[in-house]
Short mmCIF file of C-alpha atoms in Angstrom, two decimals:
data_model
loop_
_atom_site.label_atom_id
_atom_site.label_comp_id
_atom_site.label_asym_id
_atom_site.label_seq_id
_atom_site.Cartn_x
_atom_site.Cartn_y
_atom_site.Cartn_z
CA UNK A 415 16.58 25.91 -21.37
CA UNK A 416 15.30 23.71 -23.81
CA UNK A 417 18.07 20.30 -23.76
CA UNK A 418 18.89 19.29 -27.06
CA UNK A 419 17.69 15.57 -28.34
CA UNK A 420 20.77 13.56 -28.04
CA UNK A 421 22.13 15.07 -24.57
CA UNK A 422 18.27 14.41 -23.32
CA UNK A 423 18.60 10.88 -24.70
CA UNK A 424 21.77 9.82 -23.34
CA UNK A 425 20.70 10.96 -19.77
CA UNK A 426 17.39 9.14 -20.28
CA UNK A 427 19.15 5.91 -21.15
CA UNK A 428 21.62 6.71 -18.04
CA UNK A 429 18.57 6.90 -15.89
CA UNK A 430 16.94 3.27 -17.59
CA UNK A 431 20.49 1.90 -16.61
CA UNK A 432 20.05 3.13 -13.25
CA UNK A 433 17.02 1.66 -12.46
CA UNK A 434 17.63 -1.60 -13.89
CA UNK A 435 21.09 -1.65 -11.95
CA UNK A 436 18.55 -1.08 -8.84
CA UNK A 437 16.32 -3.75 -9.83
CA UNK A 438 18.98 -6.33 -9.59
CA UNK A 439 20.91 -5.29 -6.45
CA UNK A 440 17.72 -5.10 -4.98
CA UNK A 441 17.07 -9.11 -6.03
CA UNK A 442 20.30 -10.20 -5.19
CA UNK A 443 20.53 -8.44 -2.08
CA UNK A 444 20.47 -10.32 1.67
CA UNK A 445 18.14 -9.08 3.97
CA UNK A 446 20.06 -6.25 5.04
CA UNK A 447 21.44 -5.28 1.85
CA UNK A 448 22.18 -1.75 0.57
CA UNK A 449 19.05 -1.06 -0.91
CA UNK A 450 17.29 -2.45 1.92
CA UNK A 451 19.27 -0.06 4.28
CA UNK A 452 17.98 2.83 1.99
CA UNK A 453 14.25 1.50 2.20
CA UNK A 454 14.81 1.69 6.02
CA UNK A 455 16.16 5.02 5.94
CA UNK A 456 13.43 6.09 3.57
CA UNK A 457 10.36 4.67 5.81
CA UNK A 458 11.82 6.17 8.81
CA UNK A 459 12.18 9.80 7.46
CA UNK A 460 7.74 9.64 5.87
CA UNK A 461 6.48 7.32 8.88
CA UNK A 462 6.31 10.60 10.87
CA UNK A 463 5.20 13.04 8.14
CA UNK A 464 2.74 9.90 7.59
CA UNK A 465 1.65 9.18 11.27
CA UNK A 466 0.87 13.40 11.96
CA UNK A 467 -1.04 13.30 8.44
CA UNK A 468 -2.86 10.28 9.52
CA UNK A 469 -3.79 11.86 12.61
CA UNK A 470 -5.32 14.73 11.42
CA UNK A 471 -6.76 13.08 8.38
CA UNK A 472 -9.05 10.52 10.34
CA UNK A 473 -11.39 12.55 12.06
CA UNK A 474 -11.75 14.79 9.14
CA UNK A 475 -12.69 11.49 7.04
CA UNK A 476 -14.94 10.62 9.38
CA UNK A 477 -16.83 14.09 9.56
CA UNK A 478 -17.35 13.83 5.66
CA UNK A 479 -18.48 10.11 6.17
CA UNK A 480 -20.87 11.17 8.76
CA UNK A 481 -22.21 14.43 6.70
CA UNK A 482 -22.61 11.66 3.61
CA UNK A 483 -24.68 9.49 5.35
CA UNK A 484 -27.03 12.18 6.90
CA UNK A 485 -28.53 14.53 3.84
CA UNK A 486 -31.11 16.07 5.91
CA UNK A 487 -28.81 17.75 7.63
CA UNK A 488 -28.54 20.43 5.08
CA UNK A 489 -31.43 21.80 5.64
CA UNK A 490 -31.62 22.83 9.02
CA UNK A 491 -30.26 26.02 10.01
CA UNK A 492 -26.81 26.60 9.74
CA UNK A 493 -26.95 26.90 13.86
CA UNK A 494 -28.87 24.05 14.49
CA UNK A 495 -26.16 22.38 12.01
CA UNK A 496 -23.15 23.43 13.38
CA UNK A 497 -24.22 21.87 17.21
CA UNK A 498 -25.14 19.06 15.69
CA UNK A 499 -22.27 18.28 13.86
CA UNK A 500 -20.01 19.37 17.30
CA UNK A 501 -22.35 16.62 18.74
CA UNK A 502 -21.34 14.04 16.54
CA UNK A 503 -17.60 15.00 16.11
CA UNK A 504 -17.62 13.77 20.11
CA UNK A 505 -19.79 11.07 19.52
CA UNK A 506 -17.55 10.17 16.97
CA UNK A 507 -14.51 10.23 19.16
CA UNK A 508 -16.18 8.42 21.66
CA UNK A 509 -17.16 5.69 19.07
CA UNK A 510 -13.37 5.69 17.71
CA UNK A 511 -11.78 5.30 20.94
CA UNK A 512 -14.29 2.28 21.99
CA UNK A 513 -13.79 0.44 18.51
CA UNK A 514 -10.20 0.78 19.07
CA UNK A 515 -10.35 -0.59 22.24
CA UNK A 516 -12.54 -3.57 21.02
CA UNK A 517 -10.08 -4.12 18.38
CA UNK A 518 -6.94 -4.19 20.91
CA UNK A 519 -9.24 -6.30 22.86
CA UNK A 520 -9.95 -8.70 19.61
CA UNK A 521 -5.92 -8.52 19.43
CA UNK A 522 -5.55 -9.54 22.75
CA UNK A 523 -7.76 -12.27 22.93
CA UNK A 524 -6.29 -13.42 19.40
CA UNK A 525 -2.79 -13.51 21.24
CA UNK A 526 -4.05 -15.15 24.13
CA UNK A 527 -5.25 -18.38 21.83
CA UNK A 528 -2.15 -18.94 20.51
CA UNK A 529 0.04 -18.19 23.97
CA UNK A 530 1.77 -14.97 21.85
CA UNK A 531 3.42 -12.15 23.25
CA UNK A 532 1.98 -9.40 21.36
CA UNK A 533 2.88 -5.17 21.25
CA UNK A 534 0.08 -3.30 19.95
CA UNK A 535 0.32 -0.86 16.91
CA UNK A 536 -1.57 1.36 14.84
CA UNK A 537 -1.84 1.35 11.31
CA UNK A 538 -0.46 5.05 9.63
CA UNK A 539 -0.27 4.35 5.76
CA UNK A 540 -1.48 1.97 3.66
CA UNK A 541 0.59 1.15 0.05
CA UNK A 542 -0.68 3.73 -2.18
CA UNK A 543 0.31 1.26 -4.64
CA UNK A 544 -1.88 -0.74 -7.20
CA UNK A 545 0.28 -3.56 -7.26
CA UNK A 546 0.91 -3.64 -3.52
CA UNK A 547 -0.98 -4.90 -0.54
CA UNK A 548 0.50 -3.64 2.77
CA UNK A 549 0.60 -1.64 5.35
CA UNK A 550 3.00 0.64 7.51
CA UNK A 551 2.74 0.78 11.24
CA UNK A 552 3.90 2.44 14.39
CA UNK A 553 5.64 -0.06 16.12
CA UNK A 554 9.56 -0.95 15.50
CA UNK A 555 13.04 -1.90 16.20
CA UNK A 556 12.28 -0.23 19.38
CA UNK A 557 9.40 -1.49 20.37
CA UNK A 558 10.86 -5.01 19.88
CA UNK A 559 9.73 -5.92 16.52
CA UNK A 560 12.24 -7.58 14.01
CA UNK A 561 11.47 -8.55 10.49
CA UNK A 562 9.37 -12.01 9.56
CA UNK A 563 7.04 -11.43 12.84
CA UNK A 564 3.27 -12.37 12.21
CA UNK A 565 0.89 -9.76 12.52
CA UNK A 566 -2.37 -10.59 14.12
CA UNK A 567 -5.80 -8.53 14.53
CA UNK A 568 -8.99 -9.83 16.75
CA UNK A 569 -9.82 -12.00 13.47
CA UNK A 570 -7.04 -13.72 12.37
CA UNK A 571 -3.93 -13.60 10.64
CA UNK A 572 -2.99 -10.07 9.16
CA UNK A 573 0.06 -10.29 7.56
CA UNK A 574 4.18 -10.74 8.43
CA UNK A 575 6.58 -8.01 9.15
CA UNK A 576 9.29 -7.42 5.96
CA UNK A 577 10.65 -4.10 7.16
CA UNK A 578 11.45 -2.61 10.42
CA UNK A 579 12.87 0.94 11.22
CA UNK A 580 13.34 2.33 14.22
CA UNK A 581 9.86 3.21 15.13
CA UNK A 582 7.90 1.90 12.23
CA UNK A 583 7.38 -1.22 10.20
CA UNK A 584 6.19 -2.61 7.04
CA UNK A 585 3.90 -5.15 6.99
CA UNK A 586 2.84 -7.52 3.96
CA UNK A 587 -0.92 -8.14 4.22
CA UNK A 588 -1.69 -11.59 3.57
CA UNK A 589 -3.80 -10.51 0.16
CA UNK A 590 -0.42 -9.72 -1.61
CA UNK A 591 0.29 -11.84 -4.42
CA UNK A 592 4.25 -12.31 -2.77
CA UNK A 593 3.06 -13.65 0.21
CA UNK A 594 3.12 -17.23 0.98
CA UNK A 595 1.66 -19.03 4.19
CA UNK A 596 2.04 -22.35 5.43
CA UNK A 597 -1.30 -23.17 6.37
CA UNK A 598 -3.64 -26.16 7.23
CA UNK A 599 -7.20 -27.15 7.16
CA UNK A 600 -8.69 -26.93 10.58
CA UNK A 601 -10.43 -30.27 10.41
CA UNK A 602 -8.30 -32.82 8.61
CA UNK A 603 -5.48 -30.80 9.16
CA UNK A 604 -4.26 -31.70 5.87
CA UNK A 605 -1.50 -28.89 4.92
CA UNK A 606 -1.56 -26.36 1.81
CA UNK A 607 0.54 -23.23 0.96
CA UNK A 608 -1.63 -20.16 0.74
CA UNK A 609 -0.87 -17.21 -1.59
CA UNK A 610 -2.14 -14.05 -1.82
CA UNK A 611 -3.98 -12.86 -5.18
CA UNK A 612 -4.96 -9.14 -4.11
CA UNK A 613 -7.99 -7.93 -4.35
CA UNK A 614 -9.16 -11.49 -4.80
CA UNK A 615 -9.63 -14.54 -1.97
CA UNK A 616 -6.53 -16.46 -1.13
CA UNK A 617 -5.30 -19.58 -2.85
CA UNK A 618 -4.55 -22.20 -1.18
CA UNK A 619 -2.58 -25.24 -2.67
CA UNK A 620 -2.83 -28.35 -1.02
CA UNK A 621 0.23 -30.15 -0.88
CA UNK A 622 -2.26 -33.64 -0.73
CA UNK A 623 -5.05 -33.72 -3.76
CA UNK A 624 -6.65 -35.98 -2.57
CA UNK A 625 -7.38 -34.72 1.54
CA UNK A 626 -11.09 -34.07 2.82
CA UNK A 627 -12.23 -30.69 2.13
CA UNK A 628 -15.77 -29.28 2.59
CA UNK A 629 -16.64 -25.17 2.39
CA UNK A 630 -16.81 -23.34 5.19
CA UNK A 631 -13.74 -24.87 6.91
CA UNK A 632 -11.71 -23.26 8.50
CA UNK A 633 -7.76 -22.77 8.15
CA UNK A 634 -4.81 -22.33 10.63
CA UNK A 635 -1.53 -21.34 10.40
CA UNK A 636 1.04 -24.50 9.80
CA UNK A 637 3.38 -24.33 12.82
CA UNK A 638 7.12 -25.87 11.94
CA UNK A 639 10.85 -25.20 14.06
CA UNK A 640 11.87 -22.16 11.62
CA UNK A 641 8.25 -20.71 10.72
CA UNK A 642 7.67 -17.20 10.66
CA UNK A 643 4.33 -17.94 12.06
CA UNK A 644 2.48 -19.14 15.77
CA UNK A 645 0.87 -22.51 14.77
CA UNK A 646 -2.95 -22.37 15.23
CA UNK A 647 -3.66 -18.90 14.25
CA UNK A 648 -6.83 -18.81 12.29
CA UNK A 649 -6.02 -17.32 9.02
CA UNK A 650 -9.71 -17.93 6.94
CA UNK A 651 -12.31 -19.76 5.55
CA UNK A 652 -12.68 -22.04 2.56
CA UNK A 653 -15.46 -20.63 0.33
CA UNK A 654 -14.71 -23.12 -2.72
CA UNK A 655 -13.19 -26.42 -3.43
CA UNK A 656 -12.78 -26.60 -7.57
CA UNK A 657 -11.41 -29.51 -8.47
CA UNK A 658 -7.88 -30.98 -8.93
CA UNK A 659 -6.61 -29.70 -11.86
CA UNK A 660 -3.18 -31.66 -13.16
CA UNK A 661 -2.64 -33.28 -9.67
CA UNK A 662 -2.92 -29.75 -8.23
CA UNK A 663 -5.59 -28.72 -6.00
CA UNK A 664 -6.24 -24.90 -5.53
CA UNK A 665 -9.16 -23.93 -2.62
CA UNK A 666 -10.21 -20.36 -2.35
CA UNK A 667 -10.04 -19.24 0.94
CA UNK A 668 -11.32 -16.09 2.02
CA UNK A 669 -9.46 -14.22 5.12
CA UNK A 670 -11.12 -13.98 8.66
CA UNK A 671 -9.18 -10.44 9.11
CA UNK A 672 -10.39 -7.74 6.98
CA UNK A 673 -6.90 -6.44 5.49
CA UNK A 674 -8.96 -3.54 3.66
CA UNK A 675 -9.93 -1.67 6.55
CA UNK A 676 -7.06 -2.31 8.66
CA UNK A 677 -6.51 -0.01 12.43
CA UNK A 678 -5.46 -1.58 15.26
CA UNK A 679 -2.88 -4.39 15.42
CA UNK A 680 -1.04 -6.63 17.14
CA UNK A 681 2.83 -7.92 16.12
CA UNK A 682 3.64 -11.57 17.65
CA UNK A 683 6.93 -10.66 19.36
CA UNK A 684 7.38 -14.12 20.79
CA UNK A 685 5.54 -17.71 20.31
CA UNK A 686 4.63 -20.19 22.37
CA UNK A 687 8.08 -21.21 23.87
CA UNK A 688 6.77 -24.56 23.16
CA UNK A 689 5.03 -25.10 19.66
CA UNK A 690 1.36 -26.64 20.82
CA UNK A 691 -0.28 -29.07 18.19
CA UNK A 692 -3.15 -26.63 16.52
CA UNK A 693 -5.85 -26.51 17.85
CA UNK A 694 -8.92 -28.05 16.40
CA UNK A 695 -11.57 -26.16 14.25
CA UNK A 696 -14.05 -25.74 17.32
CA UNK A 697 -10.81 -23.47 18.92
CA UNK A 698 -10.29 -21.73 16.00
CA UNK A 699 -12.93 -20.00 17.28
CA UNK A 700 -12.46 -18.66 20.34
CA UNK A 701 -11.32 -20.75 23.10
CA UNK A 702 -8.66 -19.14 24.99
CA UNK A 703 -4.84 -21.12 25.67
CA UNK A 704 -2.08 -20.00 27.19
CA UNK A 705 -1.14 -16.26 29.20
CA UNK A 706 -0.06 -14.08 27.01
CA UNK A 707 0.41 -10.12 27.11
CA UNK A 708 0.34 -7.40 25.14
CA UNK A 709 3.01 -5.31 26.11
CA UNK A 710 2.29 -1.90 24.50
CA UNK A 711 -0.69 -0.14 23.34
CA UNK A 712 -0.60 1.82 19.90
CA UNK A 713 1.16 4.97 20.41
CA UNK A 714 -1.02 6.89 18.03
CA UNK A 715 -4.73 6.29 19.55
CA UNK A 716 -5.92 5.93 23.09
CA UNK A 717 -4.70 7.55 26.25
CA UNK B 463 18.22 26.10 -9.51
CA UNK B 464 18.09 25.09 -5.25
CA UNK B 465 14.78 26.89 -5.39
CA UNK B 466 13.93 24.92 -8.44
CA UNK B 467 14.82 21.01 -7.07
CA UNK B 468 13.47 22.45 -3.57
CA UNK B 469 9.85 22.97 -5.07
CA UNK B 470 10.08 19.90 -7.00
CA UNK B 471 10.89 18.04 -4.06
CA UNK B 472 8.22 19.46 -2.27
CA UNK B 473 5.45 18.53 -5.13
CA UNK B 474 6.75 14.98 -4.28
CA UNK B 475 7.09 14.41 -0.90
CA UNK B 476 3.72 16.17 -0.81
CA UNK B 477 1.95 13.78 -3.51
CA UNK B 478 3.71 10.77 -1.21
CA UNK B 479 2.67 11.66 2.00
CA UNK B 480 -0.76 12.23 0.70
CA UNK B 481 -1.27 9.13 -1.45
CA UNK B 482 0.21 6.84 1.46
CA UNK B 483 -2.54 7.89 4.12
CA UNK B 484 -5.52 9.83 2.29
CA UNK B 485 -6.14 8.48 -1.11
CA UNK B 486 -4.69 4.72 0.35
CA UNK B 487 -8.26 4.49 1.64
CA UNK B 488 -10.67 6.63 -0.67
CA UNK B 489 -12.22 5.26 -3.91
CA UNK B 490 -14.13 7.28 -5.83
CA UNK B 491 -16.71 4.85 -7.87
CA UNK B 492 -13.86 2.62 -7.93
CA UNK B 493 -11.46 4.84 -8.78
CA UNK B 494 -7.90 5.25 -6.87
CA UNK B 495 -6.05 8.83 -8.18
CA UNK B 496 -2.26 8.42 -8.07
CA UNK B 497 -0.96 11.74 -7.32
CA UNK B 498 2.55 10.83 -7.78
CA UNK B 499 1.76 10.88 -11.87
CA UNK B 500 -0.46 13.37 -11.42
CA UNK B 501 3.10 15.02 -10.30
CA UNK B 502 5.00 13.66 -13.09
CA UNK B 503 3.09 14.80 -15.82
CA UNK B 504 2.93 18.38 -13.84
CA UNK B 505 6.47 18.83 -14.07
CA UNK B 506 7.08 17.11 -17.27
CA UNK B 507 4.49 19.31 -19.10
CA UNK B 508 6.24 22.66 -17.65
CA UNK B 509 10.14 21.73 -18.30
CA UNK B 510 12.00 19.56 -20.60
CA UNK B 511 12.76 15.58 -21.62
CA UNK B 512 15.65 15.47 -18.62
CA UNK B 513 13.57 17.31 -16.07
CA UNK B 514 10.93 15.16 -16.58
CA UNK B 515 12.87 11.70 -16.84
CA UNK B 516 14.97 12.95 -13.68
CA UNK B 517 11.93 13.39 -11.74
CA UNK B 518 10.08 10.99 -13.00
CA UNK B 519 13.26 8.43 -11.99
CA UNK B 520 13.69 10.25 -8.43
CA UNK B 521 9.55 10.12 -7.67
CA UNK B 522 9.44 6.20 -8.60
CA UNK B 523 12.48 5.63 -6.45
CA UNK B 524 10.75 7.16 -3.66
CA UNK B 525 7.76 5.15 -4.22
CA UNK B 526 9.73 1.58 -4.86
CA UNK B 527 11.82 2.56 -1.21
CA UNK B 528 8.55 3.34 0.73
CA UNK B 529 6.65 0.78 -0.33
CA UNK B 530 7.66 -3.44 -0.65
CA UNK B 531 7.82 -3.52 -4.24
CA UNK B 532 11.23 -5.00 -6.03
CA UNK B 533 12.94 -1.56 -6.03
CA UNK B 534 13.69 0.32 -9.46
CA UNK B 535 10.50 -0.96 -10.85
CA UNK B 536 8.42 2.22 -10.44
CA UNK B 537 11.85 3.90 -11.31
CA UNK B 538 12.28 2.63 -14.41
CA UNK B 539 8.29 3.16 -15.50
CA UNK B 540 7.97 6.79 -14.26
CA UNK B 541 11.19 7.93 -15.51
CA UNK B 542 9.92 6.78 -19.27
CA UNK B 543 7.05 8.43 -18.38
CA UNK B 544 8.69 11.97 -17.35
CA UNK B 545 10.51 11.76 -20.65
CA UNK B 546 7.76 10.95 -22.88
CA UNK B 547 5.85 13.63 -21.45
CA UNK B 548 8.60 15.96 -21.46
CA UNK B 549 9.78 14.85 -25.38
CA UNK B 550 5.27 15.27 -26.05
CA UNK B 551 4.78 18.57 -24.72
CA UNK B 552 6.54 20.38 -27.19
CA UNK B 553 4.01 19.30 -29.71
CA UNK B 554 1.01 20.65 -27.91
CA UNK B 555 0.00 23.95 -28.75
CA UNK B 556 -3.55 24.13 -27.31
CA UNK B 557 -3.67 25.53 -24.38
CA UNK B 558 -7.30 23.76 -23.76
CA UNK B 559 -7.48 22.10 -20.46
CA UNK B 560 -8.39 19.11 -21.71
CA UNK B 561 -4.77 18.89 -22.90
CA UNK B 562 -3.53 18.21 -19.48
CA UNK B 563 -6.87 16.22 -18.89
CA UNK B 564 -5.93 13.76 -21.74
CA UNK B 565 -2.04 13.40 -21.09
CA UNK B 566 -2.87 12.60 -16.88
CA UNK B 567 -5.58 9.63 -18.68
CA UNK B 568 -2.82 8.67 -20.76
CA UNK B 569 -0.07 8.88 -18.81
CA UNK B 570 -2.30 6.59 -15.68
CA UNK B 571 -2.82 4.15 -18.38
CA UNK B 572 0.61 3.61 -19.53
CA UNK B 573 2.09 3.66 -16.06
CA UNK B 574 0.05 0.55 -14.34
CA UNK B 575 -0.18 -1.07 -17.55
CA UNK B 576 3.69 -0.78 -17.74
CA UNK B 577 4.10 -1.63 -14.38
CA UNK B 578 2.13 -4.44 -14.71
CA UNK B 579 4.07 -5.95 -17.59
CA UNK B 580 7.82 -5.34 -15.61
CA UNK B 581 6.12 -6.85 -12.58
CA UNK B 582 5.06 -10.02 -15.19
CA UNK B 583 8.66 -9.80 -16.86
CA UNK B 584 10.22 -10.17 -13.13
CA UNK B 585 8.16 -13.18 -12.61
CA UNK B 586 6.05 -11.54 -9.97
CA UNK B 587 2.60 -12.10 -11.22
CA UNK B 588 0.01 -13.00 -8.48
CA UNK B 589 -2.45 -10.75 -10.46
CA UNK B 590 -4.46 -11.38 -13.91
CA UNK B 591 -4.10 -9.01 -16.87
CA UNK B 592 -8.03 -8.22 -16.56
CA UNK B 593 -6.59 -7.00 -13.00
CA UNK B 594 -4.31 -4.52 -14.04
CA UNK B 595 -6.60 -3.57 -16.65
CA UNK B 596 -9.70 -2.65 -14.23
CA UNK B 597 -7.12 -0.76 -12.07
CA UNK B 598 -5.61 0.94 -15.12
CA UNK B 599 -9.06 2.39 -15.91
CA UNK B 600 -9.69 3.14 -12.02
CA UNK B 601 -6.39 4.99 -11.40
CA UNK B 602 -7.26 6.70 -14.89
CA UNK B 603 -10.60 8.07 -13.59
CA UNK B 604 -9.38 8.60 -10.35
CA UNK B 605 -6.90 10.87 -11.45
CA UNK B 606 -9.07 12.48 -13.85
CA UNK B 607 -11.65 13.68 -11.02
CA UNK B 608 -8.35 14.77 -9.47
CA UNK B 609 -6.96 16.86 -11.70
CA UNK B 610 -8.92 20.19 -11.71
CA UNK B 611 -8.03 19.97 -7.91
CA UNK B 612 -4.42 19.21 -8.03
CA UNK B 613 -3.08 19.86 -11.23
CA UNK B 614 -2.80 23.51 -11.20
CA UNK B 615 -1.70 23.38 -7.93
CA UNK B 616 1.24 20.93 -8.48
CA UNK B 617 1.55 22.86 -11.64
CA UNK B 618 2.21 26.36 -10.02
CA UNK B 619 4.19 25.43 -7.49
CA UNK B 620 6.46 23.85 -10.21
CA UNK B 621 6.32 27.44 -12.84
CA UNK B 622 6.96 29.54 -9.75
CA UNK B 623 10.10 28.03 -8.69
CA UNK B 624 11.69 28.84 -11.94
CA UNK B 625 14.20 31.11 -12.17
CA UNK B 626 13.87 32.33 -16.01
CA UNK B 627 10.19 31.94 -17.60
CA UNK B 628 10.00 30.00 -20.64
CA UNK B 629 7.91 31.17 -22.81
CA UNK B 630 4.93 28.65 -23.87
CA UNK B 631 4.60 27.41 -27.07
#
């Protein structure tokens, strides 16, 4: 059974080969390239297996969460215990269907600002990864969505769309390091390119050193002919301005949406059919513009 | 040998499903287990240098397809990994647990920090080295508290498939 050294080698090295081969079609590919057709093919045979696992896995996490938080529990009588805990599983249910519904409602109104037409979806995996921020949700080529849409939840900017199979899609969260925003401050609206930096706050580059810049300002999503994204959309606040460092200057902005705990979203299926001018920072939070709809609500959560 | 790439397959698709949706979310003081080398060093430590590089190559390809990084990456890292392991194993007589317990530690440190490094190679480097270090020690730990739980689980699954027992060394 036991391979000898220099047959186990040579397939080893075969195998390197191999994934270095990979590595480069997968660079040099176009957007619907071979290994991109595989990806595809790959989400849309686990976003099923992942959805059903999801679904059974959330009220279960919940259950523990709720047992955590509530010691005292233990000590009443395993009766006593058991109605209680039936108690709160409903309670729980209730409480899970009316934060999803204030979270499609956050979507909605988020859509509404920026005069998008939005289909809801729910999130089913997250990147396991360590290296990876994004998420995979229930809403695809079917439900209207093609790649480089912006995702949007009731607080901002989530992320844009890089994969799409039939019935699920990838989405990069704004806190990966690949992802690049044009962006502006809400005030001066002086433009920047933000980039993710994981677990960290977003960087945002301002393209002039010199502009206005005070913390706690707000900042929008750029709008330009070919952009991926609605302008307008809030995408976070600046929580530092360092200063410029070799004619570069680098803000840290920290996102409105909370990409960690990510559950309800909304995918911008079509802008404004005419881009507005952004609105000004007093909008950014919360003045309605525009009818928009969202078409669909996630097909995993509420009936 | 179906049986065999069957069960295997299973381990996998199992350790994918479950890292996508539970562990995504849970972090134990910090720590993030990554089943998939939990997985890796399960069937590495109970077959040979090309079982172990094989899987190892077929469980990173998984990973690079389901999730957005360049794919090969994880490919390339997990099947080194798989044949380290399975090249190692020969040379470890004890049959302590902590033998297992110490190649998983290992074997979660070399992967991120070798992913890391391809991911800096490629160019792709929106994270710090301190970064990858931190999560190297989490997914260490993480899979650490993991492995009395899965390990012999991934482990028999893997032993009972085969056809002909090998005897351990």
């Amino acid at each position: 059974m036991y391979e000898r050294p220099r047959r186990a080698r040579a397939i080893f090295v075969l195998l390197l080969l191999a994934a270095v081969t990979v590595i480069t079609v997968d660079f040099r590919q176009r957007p619907d390239g071979p290994v991109d057709r595989l990806q595809r093919a790959a989400s849309s045979v686990f976003g099923p297996l992942q959805r059903a696992v999801s679904a059974v896995v959330r009220p279960i996490g919940d259950t523990l969460g709720g047992i955590a938080e509530t010691g005292s529990l233990r000590r009443r009588n395993r009766q006593l215990q058991a109605e209680v805990e039936r108690l709160r599983a409903a309670e729980r249910t209730n409480a899970d269907l009316l934060g999803e519904n204030q979270q499609l409602r956050g979507a909605l109104a988020m859509a509404r600002r920026c005069g998008c037409r939005t289909v809801g979806a729910q999130v089913v995996a997250r990147s396991g990864s360590t290296f990876q921020w994004s998420v995979t949700i229930d809403a695809g080529t079917r439900q209207g969505i093609t790649r480089d849409m912006a995702v949007i939840n009731g607080d901002g900017l989530v992320g844009r769309v890089v994969r799409v199979g039939a019935d699920y899609a990838d989405v990069r969260l704004v806190s990966d390091p690949s992802s690049g925003i044009a962006a502006a401050l809400a005030g001066s609206r002086s433009p920047g390119l933000l980039r993710g930096r994981g677990e960290r706050d977003l960087d945002m580059e301002l393209l002039h050193p010199d502009a206005p810049v005070r913390t706690g300002e707000p900042v929008i999503t750029q709008g330009y002919p070919q952009g991926v994204f609605p302008p307008g959309l809030p995408v976070g606040v600046v929580t530092a301005t360092p200063p410029a460092r070799d004619l570069v200057r680098r803000l840290v902005v920290r996102p409105f949406a909370d990409v960690d705990s990510l559950d309800v979203v909304a995918v911008v299926v079509a802008k404004p059919a005419r881009p507005k001018a952004p609105p000004r920072a007093a909008e950014a939070a919360g003045r309605p513009a525009g009818t928009p709809s969202t078409t669909r609500a996630p097909a995993g959560g509420t009936p | 040998m179906i049986r065999r790439v069957l069960a295997l397959a299973a381990v996998l698709v199992g350790a994918l499903v479950v890292q996508t949706t539970v562990l995504s979310q849970v972090r134990i003081l910090g720590a993030r287990p990554d089943l998939v080398v939990l997985a890796i060093v399960a069937v590495a430590m109970s077959s040979d240098p090309v079982v172990g590089a094989t899987f190892g190559f077929a469980a990173g390809l998984a990973r690079d397809l389901l999730l957005d990084l360049p794919v090969g990456v994880s490919a390339l890292v997990d099947a080194s990994l798989g044949y380290a392991i399975g090249t190692a194993r020969v040379y470890m007589v004890s049959r302590s647990p902590l033998v297992p317990a110490t190649v998983v530690v290992a074997a979660s440190l070399a992967s991120v920090w070798a992913t890391g490094a391809v991911l800096r190679l490629l160019d792709l480097s929106g994270f710090s080295w301190g970064y990858v270090a931190r999560s190297a020690l989490a997914v260490a730990a993480g899979n650490l508290l993991a492995t009395p739980l899965v390990y012999p689980l991934m482990r028999g699954v893997v032993e009972r498939s085969r056809a002909e027992r090998v005897m351990h060394l």
